Coordinates of C-alpha atoms in Angstrom, one line a residue:
M9 CA -22.4 -14.3 -23.6
R10 CA -21.0 -13.7 -20.6
Q11 CA -23.1 -16.4 -19.0
T12 CA -23.0 -18.6 -21.7
F13 CA -18.5 -17.8 -21.2
I14 CA -19.2 -18.9 -17.7
T15 CA -20.4 -22.0 -18.8
H16 CA -17.5 -23.1 -21.1
A17 CA -14.9 -22.0 -18.2
A18 CA -16.5 -24.0 -15.8
S19 CA -15.8 -26.7 -17.3
I20 CA -11.8 -26.5 -17.6
Q21 CA -9.8 -28.0 -14.9
G22 CA -8.8 -25.7 -12.1
V23 CA -12.0 -23.3 -12.4
I24 CA -14.6 -22.5 -10.1
A25 CA -17.4 -20.6 -11.2
L26 CA -19.7 -18.2 -8.8
T27 CA -22.9 -17.3 -9.2
S28 CA -24.1 -13.7 -9.4
D29 CA -25.0 -14.0 -5.8
Q30 CA -21.9 -15.2 -4.6
T31 CA -20.1 -12.8 -6.7
L32 CA -22.0 -10.0 -4.8
V33 CA -21.6 -11.5 -1.6
E34 CA -17.5 -12.7 -1.8
Y35 CA -16.6 -9.3 -3.7
G36 CA -19.4 -6.4 -4.0
A37 CA -18.6 -4.2 -0.9
D38 CA -15.7 -1.7 -0.8
T39 CA -14.4 0.6 1.6
G40 CA -14.9 3.2 -0.9
A41 CA -18.7 2.6 -1.6
A42 CA -18.0 1.9 -5.3
N43 CA -20.9 0.3 -7.1
R44 CA -18.8 -1.6 -9.9
A45 CA -19.7 -4.8 -8.4
A46 CA -19.0 -7.5 -11.3
H47 CA -22.0 -10.4 -11.8
Y48 CA -19.9 -13.2 -12.5
A49 CA -16.3 -14.5 -10.7
L50 CA -13.8 -17.4 -11.6
K51 CA -11.8 -18.8 -8.4
I52 CA -8.7 -20.3 -10.0
T53 CA -7.1 -23.5 -7.6
D54 CA -4.5 -24.4 -10.7
A55 CA -2.5 -21.9 -12.5
N56 CA -2.5 -23.4 -15.3
A57 CA -6.5 -22.7 -15.9
I58 CA -5.6 -18.7 -16.7
V59 CA -3.4 -19.9 -19.4
S60 CA -6.5 -21.7 -20.9
L61 CA -9.2 -18.8 -19.7
I62 CA -7.1 -16.4 -21.7
K63 CA -7.1 -18.4 -24.7
L64 CA -10.8 -18.6 -24.5
A65 CA -11.6 -15.5 -24.4
N66 CA -9.9 -14.5 -27.4
C67 CA -11.8 -17.3 -29.4
P68 CA -13.7 -16.2 -32.4
L69 CA -16.8 -16.8 -30.3
Y70 CA -16.0 -14.3 -27.2
Q71 CA -13.8 -11.6 -29.1
N72 CA -14.0 -8.1 -27.9
Q73 CA -16.8 -8.8 -25.3
I74 CA -14.7 -10.6 -22.0
S75 CA -12.6 -9.1 -19.9
F76 CA -11.2 -10.0 -16.6
W77 CA -10.1 -8.6 -13.5
P78 CA -7.5 -10.2 -11.6
I79 CA -7.1 -10.2 -7.8
S80 CA -4.7 -11.5 -5.7
G81 CA -6.6 -11.1 -2.6
G82 CA -9.1 -8.1 -2.9
R83 CA -8.1 -6.6 -0.9
N84 CA -7.5 -3.7 -2.3
F85 CA -9.1 -0.9 0.6
G86 CA -9.0 2.4 0.0
Y87 CA -8.2 1.7 -4.3
G88 CA -11.1 -0.5 -4.7
T89 CA -11.3 -3.3 -2.7
A90 CA -12.3 -6.0 -5.3
Q91 CA -13.9 -4.4 -7.8
P92 CA -13.2 -4.1 -11.3
V93 CA -12.8 -0.2 -13.1
D94 CA -15.4 -1.9 -15.8
A95 CA -18.2 -3.8 -14.1
R96 CA -18.7 -6.0 -16.9
S97 CA -15.4 -7.3 -16.0
I98 CA -15.1 -11.0 -14.9
I99 CA -13.2 -11.3 -11.7
L100 CA -10.9 -13.9 -11.7
D101 CA -9.9 -14.3 -8.2
L102 CA -6.4 -16.0 -8.1
S103 CA -6.2 -16.3 -4.1
A104 CA -6.4 -20.2 -3.7
L105 CA -2.8 -20.1 -5.5
K106 CA -0.4 -20.7 -2.4
K107 CA 2.1 -22.5 -3.8
I108 CA 5.7 -21.3 -2.1
T109 CA 9.4 -22.5 -3.0
L110 CA 12.5 -21.0 -1.1
D111 CA 15.5 -20.9 -2.0
L112 CA 18.2 -20.2 1.0
R113 CA 20.6 -19.7 -1.8
T114 CA 20.0 -17.2 -3.3
Q115 CA 17.7 -16.1 -0.3
T116 CA 14.7 -15.8 -2.3
A117 CA 10.8 -17.1 -3.1
C118 CA 9.0 -18.4 -5.8
I119 CA 5.5 -17.7 -5.2
E120 CA 1.8 -17.7 -6.6
P121 CA -0.5 -14.9 -6.1
G122 CA -2.4 -15.2 -3.7
V123 CA 0.4 -15.5 -0.8
T124 CA 0.0 -13.2 1.9
Q125 CA 2.4 -11.9 4.2
S126 CA 1.3 -14.4 6.8
D127 CA 1.5 -17.5 4.5
L128 CA 5.4 -16.3 3.6
A129 CA 6.3 -15.3 7.3
N130 CA 5.0 -18.9 8.4
A131 CA 7.4 -20.7 5.6
V132 CA 10.3 -18.3 6.3
A133 CA 9.6 -19.8 10.2
S134 CA 9.5 -23.4 9.4
A135 CA 12.6 -23.2 7.4
K136 CA 14.1 -21.5 10.5
A137 CA 15.6 -18.7 7.4
N138 CA 17.1 -15.4 8.8
L139 CA 15.2 -13.7 6.1
L140 CA 12.6 -10.5 6.4
V141 CA 9.2 -11.0 4.9
P142 CA 8.4 -7.7 3.2
V143 CA 5.4 -6.9 5.1
T144 CA 2.8 -4.1 4.6
G145 CA -0.1 -2.0 6.7
A146 CA -2.5 -4.3 4.9
G147 CA -1.9 -6.7 7.3
P148 CA -1.3 -10.6 7.5
H149 CA -4.1 -11.3 5.1
G150 CA -2.5 -9.0 2.1
T151 CA -0.8 -10.6 0.0
I152 CA 3.1 -9.8 -1.7
L153 CA 1.8 -9.7 -5.6
G154 CA -0.9 -7.6 -4.9
N155 CA 1.1 -5.2 -3.2
A156 CA 4.0 -5.1 -5.6
L157 CA 1.7 -4.5 -8.6
D158 CA -0.4 -1.8 -7.8
G159 CA 3.2 -0.2 -6.4
G160 CA 3.1 -0.8 -2.4
Y161 CA 6.1 -0.1 -0.4
G162 CA 7.0 -1.3 3.1
L163 CA 10.2 0.2 5.7
T164 CA 12.1 -3.2 5.4
P165 CA 15.8 -3.1 3.4
F166 CA 14.0 -4.3 0.0
M167 CA 11.4 -0.9 0.0
D168 CA 9.8 -0.6 -3.1
H169 CA 8.1 -4.3 -3.2
F170 CA 7.9 -4.2 -7.0
N171 CA 11.5 -4.2 -7.4
A172 CA 12.3 -6.3 -5.1
V173 CA 10.9 -8.9 -7.5
S174 CA 13.3 -10.2 -10.1
V175 CA 11.5 -12.8 -12.1
W176 CA 7.7 -12.5 -13.4
E177 CA 6.3 -15.1 -15.3
G178 CA 2.4 -15.2 -16.7
V179 CA 0.3 -14.6 -19.4
W180 CA -0.2 -11.9 -22.0
G181 CA -3.9 -10.9 -22.9
N182 CA -3.2 -12.5 -26.2
G183 CA -2.4 -15.6 -25.2
T184 CA 1.6 -15.7 -24.8
S185 CA 3.5 -16.7 -22.1
F186 CA 6.3 -14.1 -20.4
G187 CA 9.1 -14.4 -18.2
H188 CA 12.7 -13.7 -17.5
V189 CA 15.2 -14.0 -20.3
Y190 CA 17.9 -15.8 -17.9
N191 CA 15.9 -18.1 -17.4
D192 CA 15.1 -18.9 -21.3
M193 CA 19.0 -18.8 -21.4
R194 CA 18.7 -21.4 -18.6
C195 CA 20.4 -19.6 -16.1
E196 CA 17.7 -20.0 -13.3
A197 CA 19.9 -18.3 -10.5
M198 CA 21.5 -15.3 -12.1
A199 CA 17.7 -13.9 -13.0
K200 CA 16.5 -14.8 -9.3
G201 CA 19.5 -12.4 -8.7
W202 CA 19.4 -9.9 -11.3
A203 CA 15.7 -8.3 -12.4
A204 CA 17.0 -6.3 -15.4
G205 CA 18.3 -8.9 -17.2
T206 CA 19.7 -8.3 -20.6
G207 CA 18.0 -6.6 -23.4
P208 CA 14.1 -5.2 -23.1
S209 CA 12.6 -6.4 -20.0
P210 CA 8.5 -7.0 -19.7
A211 CA 8.6 -6.0 -15.7
S212 CA 7.4 -2.2 -16.1
L213 CA 4.8 -3.3 -18.2
L214 CA 3.0 -5.2 -15.3
R215 CA 3.4 -2.5 -12.8
Q216 CA -0.2 -0.6 -12.3
G217 CA -0.3 -2.3 -16.0
N218 CA -3.3 -4.3 -18.2
F219 CA -1.4 -6.1 -20.2
G220 CA -1.1 -9.2 -18.6
I221 CA -1.8 -11.8 -15.9
V222 CA 0.8 -13.0 -13.4
T223 CA 1.0 -16.7 -12.1
R224 CA 4.4 -16.6 -10.3
A225 CA 6.8 -14.2 -9.7
T226 CA 10.2 -15.0 -7.3
V227 CA 10.7 -12.0 -4.6
Q228 CA 14.0 -11.4 -3.1
L229 CA 14.0 -11.1 0.5
A230 CA 16.3 -9.1 2.4
R231 CA 18.7 -11.0 5.3
A232 CA 17.7 -10.2 8.6
P233 CA 20.7 -7.2 9.4
E234 CA 23.7 -7.7 12.4
S235 CA 21.9 -4.7 13.7
T236 CA 18.6 -2.8 13.6
R237 CA 17.1 0.1 14.8
L238 CA 13.6 1.5 15.2
V239 CA 14.0 5.5 14.9
V240 CA 11.6 8.0 16.6
F241 CA 11.8 11.6 15.2
V242 CA 9.3 14.4 16.9
W243 CA 9.4 17.6 15.8
H244 CA 7.9 20.3 18.5
S245 CA 5.9 22.7 15.4
D246 CA 4.8 22.4 11.7
A247 CA 7.8 25.2 11.4
E248 CA 10.8 22.6 12.9
F249 CA 9.2 19.9 10.2
E250 CA 9.6 22.5 7.8
E251 CA 12.5 23.2 8.2
S252 CA 14.2 19.4 8.4
Q253 CA 13.0 18.4 5.3
D254 CA 16.1 19.6 3.1
A255 CA 18.2 18.4 5.5
L256 CA 16.8 15.0 5.6
S257 CA 16.5 14.8 1.8
R258 CA 20.3 14.6 2.0
L259 CA 20.3 12.1 4.3
I260 CA 18.4 9.4 3.2
E261 CA 20.4 10.3 0.1
E262 CA 23.9 10.0 2.0
L263 CA 22.6 7.1 4.6
P264 CA 21.5 4.2 2.4
N265 CA 21.3 2.0 6.0
L266 CA 18.5 4.7 6.8
T267 CA 15.8 2.9 4.5
G268 CA 12.5 4.7 5.1
V269 CA 11.2 7.5 7.2
I270 CA 7.1 7.8 7.9
M271 CA 6.4 11.0 8.9
M272 CA 2.5 11.6 10.4
N273 CA 1.0 15.0 11.8
A274 CA -0.5 15.1 15.1
R275 CA -4.1 13.9 14.2
R276 CA -2.8 10.7 11.8
M277 CA -1.0 9.9 14.9
L278 CA -4.4 9.9 17.0
A279 CA -6.3 8.4 14.4
T280 CA -3.7 5.4 14.5
K281 CA -4.1 4.8 17.8
K282 CA -6.4 1.6 19.1
R283 CA -7.3 4.0 21.9
G284 CA -7.2 7.7 20.3
T285 CA -10.3 7.1 18.0
L286 CA -11.9 9.9 15.6
A287 CA -15.1 8.7 17.0
H288 CA -16.0 10.7 19.5
A289 CA -15.1 13.7 18.3
P290 CA -18.0 16.5 17.9
S291 CA -18.8 17.1 14.4
L292 CA -19.0 20.7 14.5
A293 CA -15.5 22.3 13.1
D294 CA -14.8 24.6 16.5
D295 CA -15.8 21.9 18.6
R296 CA -14.1 19.2 17.0
D297 CA -10.4 21.2 16.8
V298 CA -11.1 21.5 20.9
Y299 CA -11.7 18.1 21.6
L300 CA -9.1 17.1 19.3
N301 CA -6.7 19.3 20.7
R302 CA -7.0 18.1 24.0
E303 CA -7.0 14.0 23.5
I304 CA -3.2 14.9 21.3
E305 CA -2.0 17.0 24.1
Q306 CA -3.2 13.8 26.8
Q307 CA -1.6 11.0 24.3
R308 CA 1.2 13.7 24.9
I309 CA 1.5 13.7 20.9
A310 CA 4.1 16.1 19.1
P311 CA 2.8 18.2 16.1
W312 CA 4.3 15.9 14.0
S313 CA 6.1 12.5 14.2
G314 CA 8.1 10.0 12.0
L315 CA 8.9 6.1 12.7
G316 CA 12.7 5.3 10.2
T317 CA 14.4 2.3 10.3
V318 CA 18.1 1.7 9.8
F319 CA 19.5 -1.9 8.8
G320 CA 23.3 -3.1 9.1
A321 CA 26.4 -3.4 10.4
R322 CA 26.6 -2.7 14.0
S323 CA 29.6 -0.1 13.8
V324 CA 27.6 1.4 11.0
V325 CA 24.2 1.5 12.4
S326 CA 25.8 3.4 15.5
S327 CA 27.4 6.1 13.3
V328 CA 24.1 6.4 11.0
I329 CA 22.4 7.3 14.7
K330 CA 24.8 9.4 15.9
D331 CA 24.6 11.4 12.1
L332 CA 20.9 12.0 12.3
K333 CA 21.3 13.9 16.0
R334 CA 23.9 15.7 14.8
R335 CA 22.4 16.6 11.7
L336 CA 18.7 17.2 12.5
P337 CA 18.9 20.1 14.7
L338 CA 15.7 21.3 14.9
C339 CA 14.3 17.4 16.0
Q340 CA 14.4 15.0 18.4
V341 CA 15.8 11.8 17.4
L342 CA 15.2 8.3 19.4
S343 CA 16.7 4.5 18.6
F344 CA 15.5 1.8 20.2
S345 CA 17.0 -1.6 19.0
P346 CA 14.4 -4.5 19.3
E347 CA 16.0 -5.7 22.6
R348 CA 15.3 -2.5 24.3
I349 CA 11.8 -2.6 22.8
D350 CA 10.6 -5.9 24.4
T351 CA 12.4 -4.6 28.1
L352 CA 10.2 -1.8 27.8
K353 CA 7.2 -3.6 26.9
T354 CA 8.4 -6.4 29.7
I355 CA 8.5 -3.3 32.1
A356 CA 4.6 -1.7 30.7
S357 CA 3.4 -4.9 31.2
L358 CA 3.5 -4.9 34.8
I359 CA 2.2 -1.2 35.5
P360 CA -1.5 -1.1 36.6
T361 CA -2.6 0.5 33.6
R362 CA -4.8 3.1 35.3
Y363 CA -1.3 5.2 36.1
F364 CA 0.5 4.9 33.0
S365 CA -2.0 4.5 30.0
V366 CA -0.7 6.5 27.8
I367 CA 3.1 5.4 28.3
Q368 CA 1.8 1.8 27.9
Q369 CA 0.2 2.9 24.6
Q370 CA 2.9 4.6 23.3
I371 CA 5.5 1.1 24.1
E372 CA 2.8 -0.6 22.5
S373 CA 3.1 1.4 19.7
L374 CA 6.6 0.9 19.7
G375 CA 6.1 -3.0 19.6
D376 CA 3.6 -2.6 16.3
A377 CA 6.7 -0.6 14.8
L378 CA 9.0 -3.3 15.3
S379 CA 6.8 -5.9 13.9
M380 CA 7.0 -4.0 10.5
L381 CA 11.2 -3.9 11.1
E382 CA 11.5 -7.3 11.6
G383 CA 9.5 -8.2 8.4
R384 CA 6.6 -9.7 10.5
P385 CA 2.7 -9.4 9.5
N386 CA 0.5 -7.5 12.1
S387 CA -3.2 -6.3 11.5
N388 CA -2.6 -2.8 14.1
F389 CA -2.2 -1.1 11.2
L390 CA -5.5 -1.6 9.7
Q391 CA -7.0 0.7 12.8
L392 CA -7.1 4.0 10.5
A393 CA -9.8 2.6 8.6
Y394 CA -11.9 1.9 11.8
A395 CA -11.1 4.9 13.3
I396 CA -14.4 7.0 13.4
N397 CA -16.2 4.0 14.4
K398 CA -17.5 3.8 17.8
V399 CA -18.0 -0.3 18.3
T400 CA -15.8 -1.7 15.6
V401 CA -12.0 -2.2 16.0
A402 CA -9.9 -4.0 13.5
G403 CA -8.9 -7.7 15.1
A404 CA -6.4 -10.4 14.1
D405 CA -8.9 -10.9 10.8
A406 CA -9.9 -7.7 10.2
N407 CA -11.5 -7.0 6.5
P408 CA -12.9 -3.1 6.8
A409 CA -15.0 -3.9 3.6
K410 CA -16.5 -6.3 5.0
D411 CA -16.8 -4.7 8.2
G412 CA -18.7 -1.4 6.7
Q413 CA -16.1 0.7 6.8
G414 CA -15.4 3.7 5.0
I415 CA -12.2 4.8 3.5
L416 CA -10.5 6.0 0.3
W417 CA -6.9 7.0 -0.1
Y418 CA -5.6 9.8 -2.3
A419 CA -1.8 8.6 -2.6
P420 CA 0.3 11.9 -4.5
L421 CA 3.9 11.9 -4.9
V422 CA 5.3 15.2 -3.7
P423 CA 9.3 16.6 -3.9
F424 CA 11.3 16.2 -0.9
N425 CA 12.0 19.9 0.0
I426 CA 11.0 22.4 2.1
R427 CA 9.2 24.6 -0.4
D428 CA 6.7 21.5 -1.4
V429 CA 6.2 20.0 1.9
R430 CA 5.2 23.7 3.2
Q431 CA 2.8 23.9 0.8
F432 CA 1.5 20.5 0.0
R433 CA 0.4 20.6 4.0
K434 CA -0.9 24.0 3.8
I435 CA -3.1 23.4 1.0
M436 CA -3.8 19.7 2.1
S437 CA -5.1 20.6 4.9
I438 CA -7.3 23.5 3.8
S439 CA -9.0 21.3 1.3
L440 CA -9.1 18.6 3.7
L441 CA -11.2 21.2 6.3
A442 CA -13.6 22.6 3.8
H443 CA -15.0 19.2 2.6
G444 CA -14.9 18.6 6.5
F445 CA -12.8 16.1 7.0
D446 CA -9.8 15.6 9.1
P447 CA -6.5 16.6 7.7
L448 CA -5.2 12.9 8.9
L449 CA -1.5 14.3 7.1
A450 CA 1.7 11.8 6.5
L451 CA 4.6 11.9 4.2
T452 CA 7.1 8.6 3.3
T453 CA 10.6 8.9 1.9
R454 CA 10.6 7.3 -1.4
S455 CA 14.0 8.2 -2.5
S456 CA 16.3 11.5 -1.3
R457 CA 14.2 13.3 -3.9
V458 CA 10.5 11.9 -3.6
L459 CA 7.5 11.6 -1.0
S460 CA 4.3 9.8 -1.5
A461 CA 2.0 11.5 1.1
P462 CA -1.2 9.1 0.9
I463 CA -4.1 10.7 3.1
P464 CA -7.0 8.5 4.5
I465 CA -10.5 10.0 3.5
L466 CA -12.6 8.5 6.5
F467 CA -16.6 8.4 6.2
D468 CA -19.6 6.9 7.3
K469 CA -20.5 4.3 3.7
S470 CA -24.2 4.6 5.7
D471 CA -24.8 8.0 5.0
P472 CA -25.3 8.5 1.5
A473 CA -24.3 12.3 2.1
D474 CA -21.1 11.4 3.7
V475 CA -20.3 9.2 0.6
L476 CA -21.1 12.0 -1.8
R477 CA -19.0 14.5 0.4
A478 CA -15.9 11.9 0.3
K479 CA -15.9 11.1 -3.4
E480 CA -16.3 14.7 -3.8
C481 CA -13.4 15.5 -1.6
Y482 CA -11.6 12.9 -3.3
R483 CA -11.6 14.3 -7.1
Y484 CA -10.9 17.6 -5.9
L485 CA -8.0 16.8 -3.6
V486 CA -6.4 14.5 -7.4
D487 CA -7.3 18.2 -9.5
I488 CA -5.5 20.1 -6.9
G489 CA -2.5 17.9 -6.9
L490 CA -2.1 18.0 -9.8
R491 CA -2.2 21.4 -10.3
F492 CA 0.6 21.9 -8.2
G493 CA 2.6 19.2 -9.9
W494 CA 2.1 16.3 -7.3
P495 CA 0.6 13.6 -9.1
P496 CA -1.2 10.6 -7.6
Y497 CA 1.1 7.0 -7.8
R498 CA -1.8 4.5 -6.9
I499 CA -5.5 6.3 -7.4
G500 CA -8.9 4.0 -6.6
I501 CA -10.9 2.6 -9.5
E502 CA -13.6 4.7 -9.5
Y503 CA -11.0 7.7 -10.6
M504 CA -8.9 7.0 -13.4
D505 CA -10.6 9.4 -15.8
Q506 CA -8.6 11.6 -13.4
L507 CA -5.6 10.7 -15.1
G508 CA -7.0 10.9 -18.4
L509 CA -4.1 12.6 -21.2
P510 CA -5.0 14.3 -24.6
A511 CA -5.6 11.6 -27.2
G512 CA -2.4 12.6 -29.5
C513 CA 0.0 12.6 -26.3
P514 CA 2.9 10.1 -26.5
T515 CA 1.9 8.0 -23.7
V516 CA -1.3 7.0 -24.8
K517 CA -0.2 6.4 -28.1
T518 CA 2.2 3.8 -26.6
H519 CA 0.2 2.6 -24.5
Q520 CA -2.5 2.1 -27.3
S521 CA 0.4 0.3 -29.6
L522 CA 1.2 -2.0 -26.4
K523 CA -2.2 -3.2 -25.8
S524 CA -3.0 -3.5 -29.3
V525 CA -0.3 -6.2 -29.7
L526 CA -0.3 -8.1 -25.8
D527 CA -3.7 -8.2 -25.5
P528 CA -5.8 -6.8 -28.8
H529 CA -9.0 -7.8 -27.6
D530 CA -8.8 -6.0 -23.6
V531 CA -9.0 -9.4 -22.0
V532 CA -6.9 -8.0 -18.8
A533 CA -8.1 -5.2 -16.8
P534 CA -9.5 -2.6 -19.0
G535 CA -9.4 0.6 -18.0
R536 CA -6.4 0.1 -15.6
Y537 CA -4.4 2.9 -15.7
T538 CA -4.6 3.6 -19.5
F539 CA -4.9 7.2 -18.7
T540 CA -7.4 7.3 -21.5
K541 CA -10.3 10.5 -21.2

């Protein structure tokens, strides 16, 4: 039946059907070693074809037999890459949809699903617009809308990328279209600036949802501010780091110009450095500790380090930096303007590497962070996925899945207070070490009340025992996290069942009711965040 559907689908203008072999080569690799590769894929070159495909899947001949797994770029590394939850789904590849329309009057970009960070950055640069692109660690080839729809975030002023989208347009699984109420009212300019609209909005159903497919969206782009600072936080002990959390939580609430802070332990910092790899560390626990501790000392990495961003008027930014230094007495706070970082990079380039390699690496890391600060895509943040590989490093076109890297992201939310942070650090460290993995911990401020804490599990995909150990560890972390009240804000395709709720609970009933109306034949992404056991 699927083969017959593919034949019919290929006759639609703007649809290219791939063979099973082509589908496996193009979309089969997964950093998490999932084995849910789809047998069929359709590449979309015209957004109008999506409506036709949805209607075809709903016709009596194919009803309840055809489902789609939409991808914008297939680079959801650590969560399933391009593979679907249900292997019977047909991959709907939207990566060729790359139309961009900039509106400098409203500081927005209307984009299609395949638009990458690099695509948008080039468009902004060509228009000579003083706007910031919402970049992430996914690198230049990561898509803007794919990241937003799965709950991604960054460190530019509009930190939550889903909330930065003001207009979502597309089609529900039942074939009806959705858009913004103000566009229906012919108030298009207001739609670009006021996402909430008037009355009920469909937007919340799209975030990590499986009710419809987005064909176009309007993204609000932050204006480049008068002044920006990269703030470096240094804690010289675990205790000082933990004791600072309540004060930092209050600062996030009281200083809106401090848009976000990511805090990393020493091993996480070591793993992100280009030459600070974990690849050569011994496998035996005691020997590994000695080796890594020596590397951390030689690289002059503190027990905990943080990076934050401050944007705004020059006088305000200066005051925020002073407040941070005054109100975080247990933390060393350093700030760097873009101009200062550029000067340091120039000086570092003149120093022979053999004399000051550590300093050069630290300045290079500041430069990488600056690119995020200024909304410039950077592939260097993908280096973490290669940290246990002795040969391969992340290049400009890095693709960890096709390069054979093994990484799973466990991504819980943690209450922003001393008690929970202390408990989280201890429990996660013990749990990871017990499964034979380095505790590469990091926490990022999402609000004054909540931290996200994505943890990478790095493993050797060529070793079946290592793959099994990684997957067992992932399930254990999800279970123990839920036990302590730390739910995952994103989760991999093989682990959706761990979000399962009792059949009669309100969340499941509501989801099923919405699905029965908006996608009665389960056409869109079956199994994705459905909360069914």
